[in-house]
mmCIF file of C-alpha atoms in Angstrom:
data_model
loop_
_atom_site.group_PDB
_atom_site.id
_atom_site.type_symbol
_atom_site.label_atom_id
_atom_site.label_comp_id
_atom_site.label_asym_id
_atom_site.label_seq_id
_atom_site.Cartn_x
_atom_site.Cartn_y
_atom_site.Cartn_z
ATOM 1 C CA ALA O 1 26.148 -14.436 4.384
ATOM 2 C CA GLN O 2 24.450 -11.943 1.852
ATOM 3 C CA LYS O 3 22.297 -9.361 3.093
ATOM 4 C CA VAL O 4 20.713 -6.177 1.904
ATOM 5 C CA THR O 5 19.715 -3.433 4.196
ATOM 6 C CA GLN O 6 17.205 -0.773 3.258
ATOM 7 C CA ALA O 7 17.093 1.387 6.496
ATOM 8 C CA GLN O 8 14.515 3.977 5.117
ATOM 9 C CA THR O 9 10.793 1.850 5.447
ATOM 10 C CA GLU O 10 8.825 5.033 4.323
ATOM 11 C CA ILE O 11 9.593 8.337 2.649
ATOM 12 C CA SER O 12 7.250 11.133 1.735
ATOM 13 C CA VAL O 13 8.278 13.920 -0.475
ATOM 14 C CA VAL O 14 6.382 16.837 -2.348
ATOM 15 C CA GLU O 15 6.264 16.611 -6.028
ATOM 16 C CA LYS O 16 9.527 17.999 -7.578
ATOM 17 C CA GLU O 17 11.654 17.208 -4.683
ATOM 18 C CA ASP O 18 14.891 15.184 -5.029
ATOM 19 C CA VAL O 19 14.750 12.000 -2.853
ATOM 20 C CA THR O 20 17.758 9.285 -2.245
ATOM 21 C CA LEU O 21 16.893 5.791 -1.493
ATOM 22 C CA ASP O 22 19.820 3.893 0.469
ATOM 23 C CA CYS O 23 20.831 0.485 -0.072
ATOM 24 C CA VAL O 24 23.507 -1.283 2.044
ATOM 25 C CA TYR O 25 24.630 -4.882 1.186
ATOM 26 C CA GLU O 26 26.768 -7.282 2.606
ATOM 27 C CA THR O 27 28.615 -10.275 0.876
ATOM 28 C CA ARG O 28 31.779 -11.964 0.790
ATOM 29 C CA ASP O 29 31.934 -12.754 -3.014
ATOM 30 C CA THR O 30 34.249 -10.351 -5.253
ATOM 31 C CA THR O 31 32.016 -10.974 -7.787
ATOM 32 C CA TYR O 32 28.242 -9.783 -7.222
ATOM 33 C CA TYR O 33 25.556 -7.908 -9.033
ATOM 34 C CA LEU O 34 23.355 -5.282 -7.608
ATOM 35 C CA PHE O 35 19.884 -4.361 -8.760
ATOM 36 C CA TRP O 36 16.993 -1.844 -7.951
ATOM 37 C CA TYR O 37 13.341 -3.122 -8.763
ATOM 38 C CA LYS O 38 9.961 -0.692 -8.475
ATOM 39 C CA GLN O 39 7.053 -2.192 -7.342
ATOM 40 C CA PRO O 40 4.055 -0.038 -8.156
ATOM 41 C CA PRO O 41 0.606 -0.278 -6.371
ATOM 42 C CA SER O 42 -0.317 -2.516 -9.022
ATOM 43 C CA GLY O 43 2.069 -4.897 -7.695
ATOM 44 C CA GLU O 44 4.346 -6.002 -10.395
ATOM 45 C CA LEU O 45 8.288 -5.685 -10.200
ATOM 46 C CA VAL O 46 9.521 -3.602 -12.731
ATOM 47 C CA PHE O 47 13.499 -4.008 -13.387
ATOM 48 C CA LEU O 48 15.233 -0.529 -13.133
ATOM 49 C CA ILE O 49 19.063 -1.331 -13.158
ATOM 50 C CA ARG O 50 21.889 -4.093 -12.853
ATOM 51 C CA ARG O 51 25.107 -3.251 -11.767
ATOM 52 C CA ASN O 52 28.058 -5.516 -11.549
ATOM 53 C CA SER O 53 30.754 -5.494 -8.689
ATOM 54 C CA PHE O 54 33.487 -4.197 -11.087
ATOM 55 C CA ASP O 55 31.663 -1.268 -12.444
ATOM 56 C CA GLU O 56 31.605 1.583 -10.115
ATOM 57 C CA GLN O 57 30.683 4.289 -12.438
ATOM 58 C CA ASN O 58 27.530 6.217 -11.669
ATOM 59 C CA GLU O 59 24.761 5.730 -13.982
ATOM 60 C CA ILE O 60 22.199 8.327 -14.996
ATOM 61 C CA SER O 61 18.959 7.476 -16.710
ATOM 62 C CA GLY O 62 16.688 10.336 -17.080
ATOM 63 C CA ARG O 63 15.497 11.451 -13.865
ATOM 64 C CA TYR O 64 16.851 8.355 -12.200
ATOM 65 C CA SER O 65 20.612 8.025 -11.068
ATOM 66 C CA TRP O 66 22.594 5.389 -9.161
ATOM 67 C CA ASN O 67 25.525 5.880 -7.006
ATOM 68 C CA PHE O 68 27.658 2.465 -6.389
ATOM 69 C CA GLN O 69 30.291 2.990 -3.785
ATOM 70 C CA LYS O 70 32.491 -0.391 -2.938
ATOM 71 C CA SER O 71 33.997 1.455 0.047
ATOM 72 C CA THR O 72 30.831 1.697 1.853
ATOM 73 C CA SER O 73 29.170 -1.330 0.184
ATOM 74 C CA SER O 74 26.284 1.015 -0.985
ATOM 75 C CA PHE O 75 24.532 1.254 -4.106
ATOM 76 C CA ASN O 76 22.007 4.436 -3.668
ATOM 77 C CA PHE O 77 19.410 5.411 -6.068
ATOM 78 C CA THR O 78 18.432 9.192 -6.524
ATOM 79 C CA ILE O 79 15.166 10.534 -8.279
ATOM 80 C CA THR O 80 15.608 14.084 -9.638
ATOM 81 C CA ALA O 81 12.533 16.192 -9.451
ATOM 82 C CA SER O 82 10.181 13.423 -8.028
ATOM 83 C CA GLN O 83 6.558 12.808 -10.024
ATOM 84 C CA VAL O 84 3.609 11.441 -8.307
ATOM 85 C CA VAL O 85 4.065 8.242 -10.961
ATOM 86 C CA ASP O 86 7.236 7.582 -8.854
ATOM 87 C CA SER O 87 5.187 6.590 -5.957
ATOM 88 C CA ALA O 88 6.061 2.750 -5.446
ATOM 89 C CA VAL O 89 7.948 0.562 -3.137
ATOM 90 C CA TYR O 90 11.566 0.392 -4.475
ATOM 91 C CA PHE O 91 13.568 -2.680 -3.530
ATOM 92 C CA CYS O 92 17.441 -3.183 -3.812
ATOM 93 C CA ALA O 93 18.508 -6.606 -4.501
ATOM 94 C CA LEU O 94 21.891 -8.342 -4.561
ATOM 95 C CA GLY O 95 22.884 -11.512 -6.465
ATOM 96 C CA GLY O 96 25.718 -13.927 -6.054
ATOM 97 C CA PRO O 97 28.260 -14.669 -8.933
ATOM 98 C CA ASN O 98 27.192 -16.701 -11.584
ATOM 99 C CA ALA O 99 28.873 -19.722 -10.616
ATOM 100 C CA GLY O 100 27.056 -23.042 -10.609
ATOM 101 C CA ASN O 101 23.327 -22.756 -9.973
ATOM 102 C CA ASN O 102 23.456 -19.359 -7.852
ATOM 103 C CA ARG O 103 21.391 -17.209 -9.406
ATOM 104 C CA LYS O 104 18.701 -16.266 -6.615
ATOM 105 C CA LEU O 105 18.439 -12.733 -5.494
ATOM 106 C CA ILE O 106 18.648 -11.618 -1.906
ATOM 107 C CA TRP O 107 16.295 -8.657 -1.521
ATOM 108 C CA GLY O 108 15.818 -5.974 1.036
ATOM 109 C CA LEU O 109 12.756 -5.113 2.850
ATOM 110 C CA GLY O 110 11.950 -2.155 0.528
ATOM 111 C CA THR O 111 11.371 1.820 0.668
ATOM 112 C CA SER O 112 7.886 2.808 0.263
ATOM 113 C CA LEU O 113 8.248 6.180 -1.520
ATOM 114 C CA ALA O 114 5.008 8.641 -1.430
ATOM 115 C CA VAL O 115 5.156 11.508 -3.749
ATOM 116 C CA ASN O 116 2.415 14.149 -2.901
ATOM 117 C CA PRO O 117 1.135 16.888 -5.407
ATOM 118 C CA GLU N 1 7.726 -6.195 -25.937
ATOM 119 C CA PRO N 2 7.732 -9.913 -24.396
ATOM 120 C CA GLU N 3 6.421 -10.242 -21.185
ATOM 121 C CA VAL N 4 6.239 -13.092 -18.842
ATOM 122 C CA THR N 5 2.600 -13.861 -18.039
ATOM 123 C CA GLN N 6 1.026 -15.536 -14.977
ATOM 124 C CA THR N 7 -2.533 -16.756 -14.202
ATOM 125 C CA PRO N 8 -4.465 -16.618 -12.033
ATOM 126 C CA SER N 9 -4.038 -12.995 -10.902
ATOM 127 C CA HIS N 10 -5.760 -14.030 -7.812
ATOM 128 C CA GLN N 11 -6.808 -16.965 -6.370
ATOM 129 C CA VAL N 12 -8.737 -17.698 -3.128
ATOM 130 C CA THR N 13 -8.381 -21.346 -1.663
ATOM 131 C CA GLN N 14 -9.471 -23.333 1.576
ATOM 132 C CA MET N 15 -6.510 -24.398 3.596
ATOM 133 C CA GLY N 16 -5.242 -27.972 2.741
ATOM 134 C CA GLN N 17 -6.195 -27.497 -0.865
ATOM 135 C CA GLU N 18 -4.069 -28.023 -3.805
ATOM 136 C CA VAL N 19 -3.237 -24.762 -5.932
ATOM 137 C CA ILE N 20 -1.467 -24.517 -9.211
ATOM 138 C CA LEU N 21 0.236 -21.362 -10.079
ATOM 139 C CA ARG N 22 0.970 -20.721 -13.947
ATOM 140 C CA CYS N 23 3.580 -18.736 -15.617
ATOM 141 C CA VAL N 24 4.587 -18.589 -19.359
ATOM 142 C CA PRO N 25 7.991 -17.286 -19.633
ATOM 143 C CA ILE N 26 9.625 -15.411 -22.453
ATOM 144 C CA SER N 27 9.940 -17.816 -25.106
ATOM 145 C CA ASN N 28 13.589 -17.674 -25.523
ATOM 146 C CA HIS N 29 14.314 -17.656 -21.892
ATOM 147 C CA LEU N 30 16.071 -20.303 -20.553
ATOM 148 C CA TYR N 31 16.064 -19.967 -16.646
ATOM 149 C CA PHE N 32 12.993 -19.875 -14.669
ATOM 150 C CA TYR N 33 12.336 -18.554 -10.964
ATOM 151 C CA TRP N 34 9.606 -18.165 -8.788
ATOM 152 C CA TYR N 35 9.542 -15.774 -5.868
ATOM 153 C CA ARG N 36 7.142 -14.889 -3.335
ATOM 154 C CA GLN N 37 6.014 -11.795 -1.274
ATOM 155 C CA ILE N 38 3.942 -11.972 1.595
ATOM 156 C CA LEU N 39 1.947 -8.820 2.188
ATOM 157 C CA GLY N 40 4.077 -6.044 3.068
ATOM 158 C CA GLN N 41 7.336 -7.969 3.397
ATOM 159 C CA LYS N 42 10.108 -8.463 1.199
ATOM 160 C CA VAL N 43 10.469 -10.594 -1.883
ATOM 161 C CA GLU N 44 11.963 -13.830 -1.036
ATOM 162 C CA PHE N 45 13.287 -16.534 -3.346
ATOM 163 C CA LEU N 46 11.817 -20.048 -3.927
ATOM 164 C CA VAL N 47 13.561 -21.942 -6.480
ATOM 165 C CA SER N 48 15.364 -21.674 -9.800
ATOM 166 C CA PHE N 49 14.998 -23.777 -12.783
ATOM 167 C CA TYR N 50 17.047 -24.579 -15.717
ATOM 168 C CA ASN N 51 17.188 -27.525 -18.093
ATOM 169 C CA ASN N 52 14.185 -29.496 -16.775
ATOM 170 C CA GLU N 53 15.607 -29.695 -13.390
ATOM 171 C CA ILE N 54 15.611 -27.171 -9.941
ATOM 172 C CA SER N 55 18.732 -25.653 -9.870
ATOM 173 C CA GLU N 56 18.344 -24.365 -6.434
ATOM 174 C CA LYS N 57 15.701 -23.934 -3.879
ATOM 175 C CA SER N 58 15.322 -22.091 -0.849
ATOM 176 C CA GLU N 59 14.511 -23.604 2.771
ATOM 177 C CA ILE N 60 10.618 -22.358 2.258
ATOM 178 C CA PHE N 61 10.484 -24.640 -0.838
ATOM 179 C CA ASP N 62 9.626 -27.766 0.968
ATOM 180 C CA ASP N 63 8.040 -30.882 0.129
ATOM 181 C CA GLN N 64 4.647 -29.245 -0.122
ATOM 182 C CA PHE N 65 5.966 -27.145 -3.050
ATOM 183 C CA SER N 66 7.172 -28.583 -6.676
ATOM 184 C CA VAL N 67 7.813 -27.044 -9.905
ATOM 185 C CA GLU N 68 7.222 -28.203 -13.473
ATOM 186 C CA ARG N 69 7.686 -27.400 -17.029
ATOM 187 C CA PRO N 70 5.141 -29.605 -18.546
ATOM 188 C CA ASP N 71 5.022 -28.664 -22.364
ATOM 189 C CA GLY N 72 7.788 -26.492 -23.204
ATOM 190 C CA SER N 73 5.871 -23.311 -22.390
ATOM 191 C CA ASN N 74 4.249 -23.235 -18.993
ATOM 192 C CA PHE N 75 6.154 -23.042 -15.988
ATOM 193 C CA THR N 76 4.073 -24.293 -12.957
ATOM 194 C CA LEU N 77 4.275 -23.855 -9.315
ATOM 195 C CA LYS N 78 2.165 -26.359 -7.091
ATOM 196 C CA ILE N 79 1.414 -26.271 -3.658
ATOM 197 C CA ARG N 80 0.188 -29.677 -2.600
ATOM 198 C CA SER N 81 -1.588 -28.502 0.732
ATOM 199 C CA THR N 82 -2.149 -25.005 1.338
ATOM 200 C CA LYS N 83 -1.411 -23.252 4.808
ATOM 201 C CA LEU N 84 -2.497 -20.043 5.851
ATOM 202 C CA GLU N 85 1.018 -18.898 5.521
ATOM 203 C CA ASP N 86 1.156 -19.594 2.090
ATOM 204 C CA SER N 87 -0.957 -16.391 1.349
ATOM 205 C CA ALA N 88 1.352 -14.060 -0.671
ATOM 206 C CA MET N 89 1.938 -12.788 -3.777
ATOM 207 C CA TYR N 90 3.810 -15.249 -6.102
ATOM 208 C CA PHE N 91 5.893 -13.895 -8.705
ATOM 209 C CA CYS N 92 7.589 -15.921 -11.616
ATOM 210 C CA ALA N 93 10.607 -14.720 -13.666
ATOM 211 C CA SER N 94 12.486 -15.754 -16.376
ATOM 212 C CA SER N 95 16.070 -14.761 -17.734
ATOM 213 C CA GLU N 96 17.805 -15.591 -21.149
ATOM 214 C CA ALA N 97 21.423 -16.712 -19.712
ATOM 215 C CA GLY N 98 20.808 -16.091 -15.829
ATOM 216 C CA PHE N 99 21.074 -12.586 -14.662
ATOM 217 C CA VAL N 100 24.526 -12.268 -15.183
ATOM 218 C CA THR N 101 24.102 -11.560 -18.828
ATOM 219 C CA GLY N 102 20.431 -10.940 -18.975
ATOM 220 C CA GLU N 103 18.204 -9.235 -16.299
ATOM 221 C CA LEU N 104 15.217 -11.217 -14.610
ATOM 222 C CA PHE N 105 11.915 -10.249 -16.179
ATOM 223 C CA PHE N 106 9.148 -10.699 -13.712
ATOM 224 C CA GLY N 107 5.569 -11.422 -14.236
ATOM 225 C CA GLU N 108 2.757 -9.507 -12.773
ATOM 226 C CA GLY N 109 2.382 -12.026 -9.900
ATOM 227 C CA SER N 110 -0.336 -14.208 -8.582
ATOM 228 C CA ARG N 111 -2.111 -13.359 -5.311
ATOM 229 C CA LEU N 112 -2.878 -16.240 -3.259
ATOM 230 C CA THR N 113 -4.952 -16.234 -0.252
ATOM 231 C CA VAL N 114 -5.615 -19.249 1.879
ATOM 232 C CA LEU N 115 -8.395 -19.159 4.182
#
């Protein structure tokens, strides 16, 4: 069975602190895809990153970075020098291989990040 | 930048009433999805749609739910007889070629409140 665990329900930091959001996944598929989405208070879902299971390179995009480790089934997300605008709920999601019609995403419960001034 | 649009942004309805949530996916996208998020909980997959038929549906998507692409641009989710537990944010998403080669683009959501 596929599962995504985001153990941190809520995190509160002060602006400019670095913060890491954890994501641990379970899957039996050898090909799979991992995602991070941001949900700001306005409610929409904003795509941040997609990573496939064959690409373990870490990715950096501005203040955002992602650490994918297959050995520990983790796909952690770090925000460097956090800002108040980063306050949101962050979801990690897992997608199976694009075989047949399986295109649904399995979502974690989300981590609510509050960045205080 | 192209976007997925959803209407209404918020609908309040009485239990037992029919509700139709509308979505306009990005024009060259081929795959369409509905997800829902009960307040404070995780996002849950409802259904995927491709080539004018349902590709996959979850156990949540029972006979009370249906989807349709009536005119080549809109993608609708109908709930035939709403229940209190249908209160949630419903997200429409589309992708160009399945998320393997294309990301899922989500709309801003339609909040459904069933009284």
